[in-house]
Amino acid sequence: DEFEQDELVAIEYLCEDALSGIQSCVGDIGSGDFLDTSTPGAHTFRVTATDKAGNEQIVERGYTVAEPDTTDPEVDVDVPAVPASGWYLDEVTVRLSASDESGIRRIHYEYGTTQGVVSRDIEADTAEITFDRSQFYTLSYWAEDGAGNRSESRDLRLYVDSTAPWV
């Protein structure tokens, strides 16, 4: 099995011998005790059973302690190509996609509008935001992974003008 660093993992074992009976049942750690998960890497523990006739059986079990995740998640942005004028003439939908080996806890984004600041935490690895009002937007976003690592906050500027000029 694989465990996280410092995860509490109790083990249990039992030694039996139907014929002569058990003389001793000894493990590297006692039954009901916790595995050492303080150090990443491959580890083993063993249990040695000896019956009253002198027969011995050794069982060895391996486990792995995973390296802690210290890598920030990555966030990809999918946005339609910017028109030559720099202004979108209709609504614009931006898709944020985050990825990380320990999973994504949330994507956070915020942007200002004429009515105030919109701020959201989406507990998923994708988020879609549609900008449908004519104005200049600055979308700030970041992601947090399952280990608590947070990507750097980034900004995306969008210019939307869906209002025809008045003559």
PDB file of C-alpha atoms in Angstrom:
ATOM      1  CA  ASP A   1       0.000   0.000   0.000  1.00  0.00           C
ATOM      2  CA  GLU A   2       0.949   3.642  -0.340  1.00  0.00           C
ATOM      3  CA  PHE A   3       0.408   6.199   2.415  1.00  0.00           C
ATOM      4  CA  GLU A   4       0.830   9.929   2.844  1.00  0.00           C
ATOM      5  CA  GLN A   5       3.687  11.241   4.939  1.00  0.00           C
ATOM      6  CA  ASP A   6       2.713  11.287   8.659  1.00  0.00           C
ATOM      7  CA  GLU A   7      -0.521   9.390   7.962  1.00  0.00           C
ATOM      8  CA  LEU A   8      -1.649   7.262  10.924  1.00  0.00           C
ATOM      9  CA  VAL A   9      -1.771   3.616   9.846  1.00  0.00           C
ATOM     10  CA  ALA A  10      -2.350   0.919  12.455  1.00  0.00           C
ATOM     11  CA  ILE A  11      -1.431  -2.687  11.666  1.00  0.00           C
ATOM     12  CA  GLU A  12      -2.729  -5.884  13.169  1.00  0.00           C
ATOM     13  CA  TYR A  13      -1.439  -9.405  12.863  1.00  0.00           C
ATOM     14  CA  LEU A  14      -2.061 -12.774  14.491  1.00  0.00           C
ATOM     15  CA  CYS A  15       0.073 -15.924  14.540  1.00  0.00           C
ATOM     16  CA  GLU A  16      -1.550 -19.367  14.787  1.00  0.00           C
ATOM     17  CA  ASP A  17      -0.411 -22.987  14.744  1.00  0.00           C
ATOM     18  CA  ALA A  18      -3.061 -25.671  15.030  1.00  0.00           C
ATOM     19  CA  LEU A  19      -0.735 -28.554  15.830  1.00  0.00           C
ATOM     20  CA  SER A  20       1.930 -27.661  18.395  1.00  0.00           C
ATOM     21  CA  GLY A  21       0.786 -24.113  19.192  1.00  0.00           C
ATOM     22  CA  ILE A  22       2.593 -20.783  19.024  1.00  0.00           C
ATOM     23  CA  GLN A  23       5.797 -20.280  21.009  1.00  0.00           C
ATOM     24  CA  SER A  24       6.283 -16.654  19.892  1.00  0.00           C
ATOM     25  CA  CYS A  25       4.782 -14.097  17.550  1.00  0.00           C
ATOM     26  CA  VAL A  26       7.070 -11.082  17.194  1.00  0.00           C
ATOM     27  CA  GLY A  27       6.953  -8.212  14.754  1.00  0.00           C
ATOM     28  CA  ASP A  28       9.211  -5.261  14.066  1.00  0.00           C
ATOM     29  CA  ILE A  29       6.309  -3.312  15.519  1.00  0.00           C
ATOM     30  CA  GLY A  30       3.571  -4.623  17.752  1.00  0.00           C
ATOM     31  CA  SER A  31       0.135  -5.603  16.545  1.00  0.00           C
ATOM     32  CA  GLY A  32      -2.119  -2.543  16.954  1.00  0.00           C
ATOM     33  CA  ASP A  33       0.827  -0.130  16.730  1.00  0.00           C
ATOM     34  CA  PHE A  34       1.325   2.410  13.964  1.00  0.00           C
ATOM     35  CA  LEU A  35       3.582   2.154  10.922  1.00  0.00           C
ATOM     36  CA  ASP A  36       6.386   4.681  10.636  1.00  0.00           C
ATOM     37  CA  THR A  37       5.202   7.050   7.908  1.00  0.00           C
ATOM     38  CA  SER A  38       7.503   9.936   8.794  1.00  0.00           C
ATOM     39  CA  THR A  39       9.977   9.337   5.958  1.00  0.00           C
ATOM     40  CA  PRO A  40       9.085   9.116   2.254  1.00  0.00           C
ATOM     41  CA  GLY A  41      10.189   6.015   0.378  1.00  0.00           C
ATOM     42  CA  ALA A  42       9.815   2.230   0.433  1.00  0.00           C
ATOM     43  CA  HIS A  43       9.647   0.517   3.838  1.00  0.00           C
ATOM     44  CA  THR A  44       9.081  -2.987   5.173  1.00  0.00           C
ATOM     45  CA  PHE A  45       8.151  -4.615   8.409  1.00  0.00           C
ATOM     46  CA  ARG A  46       8.238  -8.278   9.311  1.00  0.00           C
ATOM     47  CA  VAL A  47       6.504 -10.663  11.659  1.00  0.00           C
ATOM     48  CA  THR A  48       8.186 -13.863  12.824  1.00  0.00           C
ATOM     49  CA  ALA A  49       6.086 -16.724  14.152  1.00  0.00           C
ATOM     50  CA  THR A  50       7.694 -19.702  15.917  1.00  0.00           C
ATOM     51  CA  ASP A  51       5.682 -22.730  16.982  1.00  0.00           C
ATOM     52  CA  LYS A  52       6.419 -24.906  19.984  1.00  0.00           C
ATOM     53  CA  ALA A  53       8.007 -27.513  17.711  1.00  0.00           C
ATOM     54  CA  GLY A  54      10.602 -24.955  16.567  1.00  0.00           C
ATOM     55  CA  ASN A  55       9.220 -24.227  13.081  1.00  0.00           C
ATOM     56  CA  GLU A  56       9.583 -20.620  12.044  1.00  0.00           C
ATOM     57  CA  GLN A  57       7.636 -18.538   9.520  1.00  0.00           C
ATOM     58  CA  ILE A  58       8.652 -14.991   8.558  1.00  0.00           C
ATOM     59  CA  VAL A  59       6.198 -12.731   6.747  1.00  0.00           C
ATOM     60  CA  GLU A  60       7.455  -9.448   5.348  1.00  0.00           C
ATOM     61  CA  ARG A  61       5.160  -6.669   4.150  1.00  0.00           C
ATOM     62  CA  GLY A  62       6.196  -3.626   2.184  1.00  0.00           C
ATOM     63  CA  TYR A  63       4.634  -0.178   2.031  1.00  0.00           C
ATOM     64  CA  THR A  64       5.502   3.146   0.481  1.00  0.00           C
ATOM     65  CA  VAL A  65       5.308   6.615   1.976  1.00  0.00           C
ATOM     66  CA  ALA A  66       4.592   9.140  -0.767  1.00  0.00           C
ATOM     67  CA  GLU A  67       6.709  12.235  -1.200  1.00  0.00           C
ATOM     68  CA  PRO A  68       4.769  15.258  -0.002  1.00  0.00           C
ATOM     69  CA  ASP A  69       3.279  17.395  -2.782  1.00  0.00           C
ATOM     70  CA  THR A  70       4.988  20.779  -2.810  1.00  0.00           C
ATOM     71  CA  THR A  71       4.250  21.590  -6.444  1.00  0.00           C
ATOM     72  CA  ASP A  72       1.799  24.361  -7.244  1.00  0.00           C
ATOM     73  CA  PRO A  73      -1.110  23.414  -9.482  1.00  0.00           C
ATOM     74  CA  GLU A  74      -1.125  24.544 -13.099  1.00  0.00           C
ATOM     75  CA  VAL A  75      -3.949  26.637 -14.507  1.00  0.00           C
ATOM     76  CA  ASP A  76      -4.679  26.747 -18.227  1.00  0.00           C
ATOM     77  CA  VAL A  77      -6.888  29.446 -19.718  1.00  0.00           C
ATOM     78  CA  ASP A  78      -9.015  28.903 -22.800  1.00  0.00           C
ATOM     79  CA  VAL A  79     -10.275  32.169 -24.248  1.00  0.00           C
ATOM     80  CA  PRO A  80     -11.391  32.973 -27.808  1.00  0.00           C
ATOM     81  CA  ALA A  81      -8.811  34.671 -30.018  1.00  0.00           C
ATOM     82  CA  VAL A  82      -8.656  38.412 -29.450  1.00  0.00           C
ATOM     83  CA  PRO A  83     -10.058  40.343 -32.435  1.00  0.00           C
ATOM     84  CA  ALA A  84      -7.707  42.672 -34.321  1.00  0.00           C
ATOM     85  CA  SER A  85      -9.362  45.683 -32.669  1.00  0.00           C
ATOM     86  CA  GLY A  86      -8.648  44.228 -29.224  1.00  0.00           C
ATOM     87  CA  TRP A  87     -12.391  44.378 -28.418  1.00  0.00           C
ATOM     88  CA  TYR A  88     -14.798  41.451 -28.362  1.00  0.00           C
ATOM     89  CA  LEU A  89     -18.077  42.441 -30.024  1.00  0.00           C
ATOM     90  CA  ASP A  90     -20.179  39.836 -28.225  1.00  0.00           C
ATOM     91  CA  GLU A  91     -20.107  37.882 -24.989  1.00  0.00           C
ATOM     92  CA  VAL A  92     -16.860  36.076 -24.149  1.00  0.00           C
ATOM     93  CA  THR A  93     -16.620  32.789 -22.239  1.00  0.00           C
ATOM     94  CA  VAL A  94     -13.354  32.018 -20.467  1.00  0.00           C
ATOM     95  CA  ARG A  95     -12.621  28.486 -19.293  1.00  0.00           C
ATOM     96  CA  LEU A  96     -10.121  27.861 -16.483  1.00  0.00           C
ATOM     97  CA  SER A  97      -8.723  24.318 -16.157  1.00  0.00           C
ATOM     98  CA  ALA A  98      -6.470  23.360 -13.256  1.00  0.00           C
ATOM     99  CA  SER A  99      -4.387  20.213 -12.808  1.00  0.00           C
ATOM    100  CA  ASP A 100      -2.136  18.749 -10.128  1.00  0.00           C
ATOM    101  CA  GLU A 101      -0.971  15.292  -9.023  1.00  0.00           C
ATOM    102  CA  SER A 102      -2.807  15.630  -5.683  1.00  0.00           C
ATOM    103  CA  GLY A 103      -6.048  16.819  -7.281  1.00  0.00           C
ATOM    104  CA  ILE A 104      -7.642  20.245  -7.302  1.00  0.00           C
ATOM    105  CA  ARG A 105      -9.412  21.568  -4.212  1.00  0.00           C
ATOM    106  CA  ARG A 106     -10.708  24.767  -5.838  1.00  0.00           C
ATOM    107  CA  ILE A 107     -10.342  27.410  -8.496  1.00  0.00           C
ATOM    108  CA  HIS A 108     -10.724  30.991  -7.337  1.00  0.00           C
ATOM    109  CA  TYR A 109     -11.523  33.901  -9.620  1.00  0.00           C
ATOM    110  CA  GLU A 110     -12.674  37.472  -9.294  1.00  0.00           C
ATOM    111  CA  TYR A 111     -13.342  40.482 -11.473  1.00  0.00           C
ATOM    112  CA  GLY A 112     -14.856  43.898 -11.105  1.00  0.00           C
ATOM    113  CA  THR A 113     -18.120  45.074 -12.659  1.00  0.00           C
ATOM    114  CA  THR A 114     -19.998  48.345 -12.559  1.00  0.00           C
ATOM    115  CA  GLN A 115     -22.077  46.807  -9.741  1.00  0.00           C
ATOM    116  CA  GLY A 116     -19.105  45.614  -7.648  1.00  0.00           C
ATOM    117  CA  VAL A 117     -16.636  42.742  -7.439  1.00  0.00           C
ATOM    118  CA  VAL A 118     -17.614  39.204  -8.404  1.00  0.00           C
ATOM    119  CA  SER A 119     -15.600  36.650  -6.408  1.00  0.00           C
ATOM    120  CA  ARG A 120     -16.088  32.879  -6.626  1.00  0.00           C
ATOM    121  CA  ASP A 121     -14.494  29.690  -5.320  1.00  0.00           C
ATOM    122  CA  ILE A 122     -15.333  26.717  -7.536  1.00  0.00           C
ATOM    123  CA  GLU A 123     -14.666  23.321  -5.913  1.00  0.00           C
ATOM    124  CA  ALA A 124     -13.763  21.627  -9.185  1.00  0.00           C
ATOM    125  CA  ASP A 125     -10.888  21.459 -11.639  1.00  0.00           C
ATOM    126  CA  THR A 126     -12.667  23.619 -14.244  1.00  0.00           C
ATOM    127  CA  ALA A 127     -14.593  26.871 -14.182  1.00  0.00           C
ATOM    128  CA  GLU A 128     -16.353  28.852 -16.902  1.00  0.00           C
ATOM    129  CA  ILE A 129     -16.992  32.582 -16.728  1.00  0.00           C
ATOM    130  CA  THR A 130     -19.059  34.465 -19.295  1.00  0.00           C
ATOM    131  CA  PHE A 131     -18.585  38.195 -19.758  1.00  0.00           C
ATOM    132  CA  ASP A 132     -21.646  39.585 -21.495  1.00  0.00           C
ATOM    133  CA  ARG A 133     -21.706  43.278 -20.575  1.00  0.00           C
ATOM    134  CA  SER A 134     -19.829  46.001 -22.381  1.00  0.00           C
ATOM    135  CA  GLN A 135     -16.870  47.051 -20.262  1.00  0.00           C
ATOM    136  CA  PHE A 136     -13.189  46.476 -19.547  1.00  0.00           C
ATOM    137  CA  TYR A 137     -12.595  43.426 -17.300  1.00  0.00           C
ATOM    138  CA  THR A 138      -9.593  42.237 -15.347  1.00  0.00           C
ATOM    139  CA  LEU A 139     -10.074  38.589 -14.384  1.00  0.00           C
ATOM    140  CA  SER A 140      -7.782  37.451 -11.539  1.00  0.00           C
ATOM    141  CA  TYR A 141      -7.534  33.705 -10.911  1.00  0.00           C
ATOM    142  CA  TRP A 142      -5.575  30.979  -9.107  1.00  0.00           C
ATOM    143  CA  ALA A 143      -6.012  27.330  -8.111  1.00  0.00           C
ATOM    144  CA  GLU A 144      -5.371  25.350  -4.930  1.00  0.00           C
ATOM    145  CA  ASP A 145      -4.503  21.663  -4.962  1.00  0.00           C
ATOM    146  CA  GLY A 146      -5.443  18.898  -2.541  1.00  0.00           C
ATOM    147  CA  ALA A 147      -2.204  19.409  -0.584  1.00  0.00           C
ATOM    148  CA  GLY A 148      -2.889  23.119  -0.032  1.00  0.00           C
ATOM    149  CA  ASN A 149      -0.425  24.441  -2.632  1.00  0.00           C
ATOM    150  CA  ARG A 150      -1.675  27.531  -4.441  1.00  0.00           C
ATOM    151  CA  SER A 151      -0.703  28.722  -7.906  1.00  0.00           C
ATOM    152  CA  GLU A 152       0.359  32.305  -8.448  1.00  0.00           C
ATOM    153  CA  SER A 153      -2.467  34.719  -9.069  1.00  0.00           C
ATOM    154  CA  ARG A 154      -2.654  35.756 -12.698  1.00  0.00           C
ATOM    155  CA  ASP A 155      -4.647  38.429 -14.503  1.00  0.00           C
ATOM    156  CA  LEU A 156      -6.431  38.315 -17.840  1.00  0.00           C
ATOM    157  CA  ARG A 157      -7.689  41.532 -19.409  1.00  0.00           C
ATOM    158  CA  LEU A 158     -10.772  41.489 -21.607  1.00  0.00           C
ATOM    159  CA  TYR A 159     -12.398  44.321 -23.529  1.00  0.00           C
ATOM    160  CA  VAL A 160     -16.066  43.747 -24.411  1.00  0.00           C
ATOM    161  CA  ASP A 161     -18.102  46.250 -26.437  1.00  0.00           C
ATOM    162  CA  SER A 162     -21.331  44.727 -27.690  1.00  0.00           C
ATOM    163  CA  THR A 163     -23.075  48.079 -28.015  1.00  0.00           C
ATOM    164  CA  ALA A 164     -23.314  49.580 -31.495  1.00  0.00           C
ATOM    165  CA  PRO A 165     -22.379  53.248 -31.789  1.00  0.00           C
ATOM    166  CA  TRP A 166     -25.170  55.803 -31.693  1.00  0.00           C
ATOM    167  CA  VAL A 167     -25.716  58.018 -34.665  1.00  0.00           C
TER     168      VAL A 167
END
